[in-house]
Amino acid sequence: MSTWSKTWYENRKKQNKYKACKVIVDGITFDSGREAKRYNELKLLEKAGEIENLSRQVEYVLIPSQKGETRNERKCSYFADFVYTDKKTGKVVVEDTKGMKTKDYIIKRKLMLYVHGIEIQEI
């Protein structure tokens, strides 16, 4: 394998199937550059006092685990990229940085609204 081909192949392995590369900011690994950029923006908003209680990768259980007669089903969860409180409105905001809206994500977005009454903000 030529040097160029080997370099291209190694870089390709680091991307996920949607061509997003992992990025590290402040020692935190993000799934994409878009998510890392949004994290930096939110940190600035938090520092400016516009938002508070910034959290990342917050789990929301959509369907709890279930035990059947023949098999057990694991819980189904949605992990929000970012959750914070908007100080102007006092509302909790759940954000997801999306490049590609998969079928799984769309179903989980609908379940978030149905189960928790939370509408996800897509960035």
Coordinates of C-alpha atoms in Angstrom, one line a residue:
M1 CA 0.0 0.0 0.0
S2 CA 1.4 3.4 -0.9
T3 CA 2.1 6.1 1.7
W4 CA -0.8 8.2 0.5
S5 CA -3.2 5.2 0.4
K6 CA -2.2 4.2 3.9
T7 CA -2.7 7.7 5.3
W8 CA -6.1 8.0 3.6
Y9 CA -7.1 4.6 5.0
E10 CA -6.0 5.4 8.5
N11 CA -7.9 8.8 8.5
R12 CA -11.0 7.1 7.0
K13 CA -11.1 4.6 9.9
K14 CA -11.4 7.5 12.3
Q15 CA -14.6 8.7 10.7
N16 CA -18.0 7.2 11.5
K17 CA -20.4 6.1 8.7
Y18 CA -21.7 9.6 8.4
K19 CA -18.2 11.0 7.8
A20 CA -18.0 12.7 11.2
C21 CA -14.7 12.7 12.9
K22 CA -14.2 12.7 16.7
V23 CA -12.9 15.9 18.1
I24 CA -11.3 16.6 21.5
V25 CA -12.0 19.9 23.3
D26 CA -11.1 20.6 27.0
G27 CA -10.2 16.9 27.3
I28 CA -13.7 15.9 26.2
T29 CA -14.2 13.7 23.2
F30 CA -17.1 14.8 20.9
D31 CA -18.6 12.8 18.1
S32 CA -18.2 15.6 15.5
G33 CA -16.7 19.0 14.9
R34 CA -20.2 20.4 14.9
E35 CA -20.9 19.1 18.4
A36 CA -17.5 20.5 19.6
K37 CA -18.2 23.9 18.1
R38 CA -21.6 24.0 19.8
Y39 CA -20.0 23.1 23.1
N40 CA -17.7 26.1 22.8
E41 CA -20.6 28.4 22.0
L42 CA -22.6 27.1 25.0
K43 CA -19.6 27.5 27.3
L44 CA -19.3 31.2 26.1
L45 CA -23.1 31.7 26.8
E46 CA -22.7 30.1 30.2
K47 CA -19.7 32.4 31.0
A48 CA -21.7 35.4 29.8
G49 CA -24.5 34.4 32.2
E50 CA -27.2 33.7 29.6
I51 CA -27.5 30.0 30.4
E52 CA -26.7 27.9 33.4
N53 CA -26.4 24.2 34.5
L54 CA -24.8 23.1 31.2
S55 CA -24.6 19.3 31.0
R56 CA -23.8 17.0 28.2
Q57 CA -24.8 13.4 27.3
V58 CA -27.8 13.5 29.6
E59 CA -29.8 10.2 29.5
Y60 CA -33.6 10.2 29.1
V61 CA -35.2 6.7 29.4
L62 CA -37.9 6.4 26.7
I63 CA -38.9 2.8 27.3
P64 CA -37.9 1.0 30.5
S65 CA -36.4 -2.5 30.5
Q66 CA -39.0 -5.2 30.3
K67 CA -39.1 -8.9 31.3
G68 CA -41.1 -11.2 29.1
E69 CA -41.7 -14.9 29.3
T70 CA -39.2 -15.8 26.6
R71 CA -36.8 -12.8 26.6
N72 CA -35.8 -9.7 28.4
E73 CA -35.8 -6.3 26.6
R74 CA -33.2 -3.7 27.5
K75 CA -34.3 -0.1 28.1
C76 CA -34.4 2.4 25.2
S77 CA -32.8 5.7 26.0
Y78 CA -32.1 9.0 24.3
F79 CA -28.8 10.8 25.1
A80 CA -29.1 14.5 24.7
D81 CA -25.9 16.2 23.4
F82 CA -26.6 19.2 25.7
V83 CA -29.0 20.2 28.4
Y84 CA -29.0 23.7 30.0
T85 CA -31.3 26.3 31.6
D86 CA -32.1 29.4 29.6
K87 CA -31.9 32.2 32.2
K88 CA -34.2 34.5 30.3
T89 CA -37.1 32.1 30.2
G90 CA -36.1 29.7 33.0
K91 CA -36.8 26.8 30.7
V92 CA -34.7 23.7 30.4
V93 CA -33.4 23.3 26.9
V94 CA -32.5 19.9 25.3
E95 CA -30.3 20.2 22.3
D96 CA -29.0 17.8 19.7
T97 CA -26.4 18.7 17.1
K98 CA -27.5 16.9 14.0
G99 CA -25.9 16.4 10.6
M100 CA -27.9 13.4 9.6
K101 CA -31.4 12.7 11.0
T102 CA -31.5 8.9 11.1
K103 CA -34.8 6.9 11.5
D104 CA -33.8 5.9 15.0
Y105 CA -33.2 9.6 16.0
I106 CA -36.6 10.6 14.5
I107 CA -38.4 7.9 16.5
K108 CA -36.5 8.9 19.7
R109 CA -37.3 12.6 19.1
K110 CA -41.0 11.7 18.9
L111 CA -40.8 9.5 22.0
M112 CA -39.1 12.4 23.9
L113 CA -42.1 14.6 23.2
Y114 CA -44.6 11.9 23.9
V115 CA -43.0 10.4 27.1
H116 CA -41.3 13.5 28.6
G117 CA -43.1 16.4 26.9
I118 CA -39.7 17.7 25.7
E119 CA -39.2 19.1 22.2
I120 CA -35.6 18.7 21.2
Q121 CA -33.9 21.7 19.7
E122 CA -31.8 20.6 16.7
I123 CA -28.7 22.5 15.9

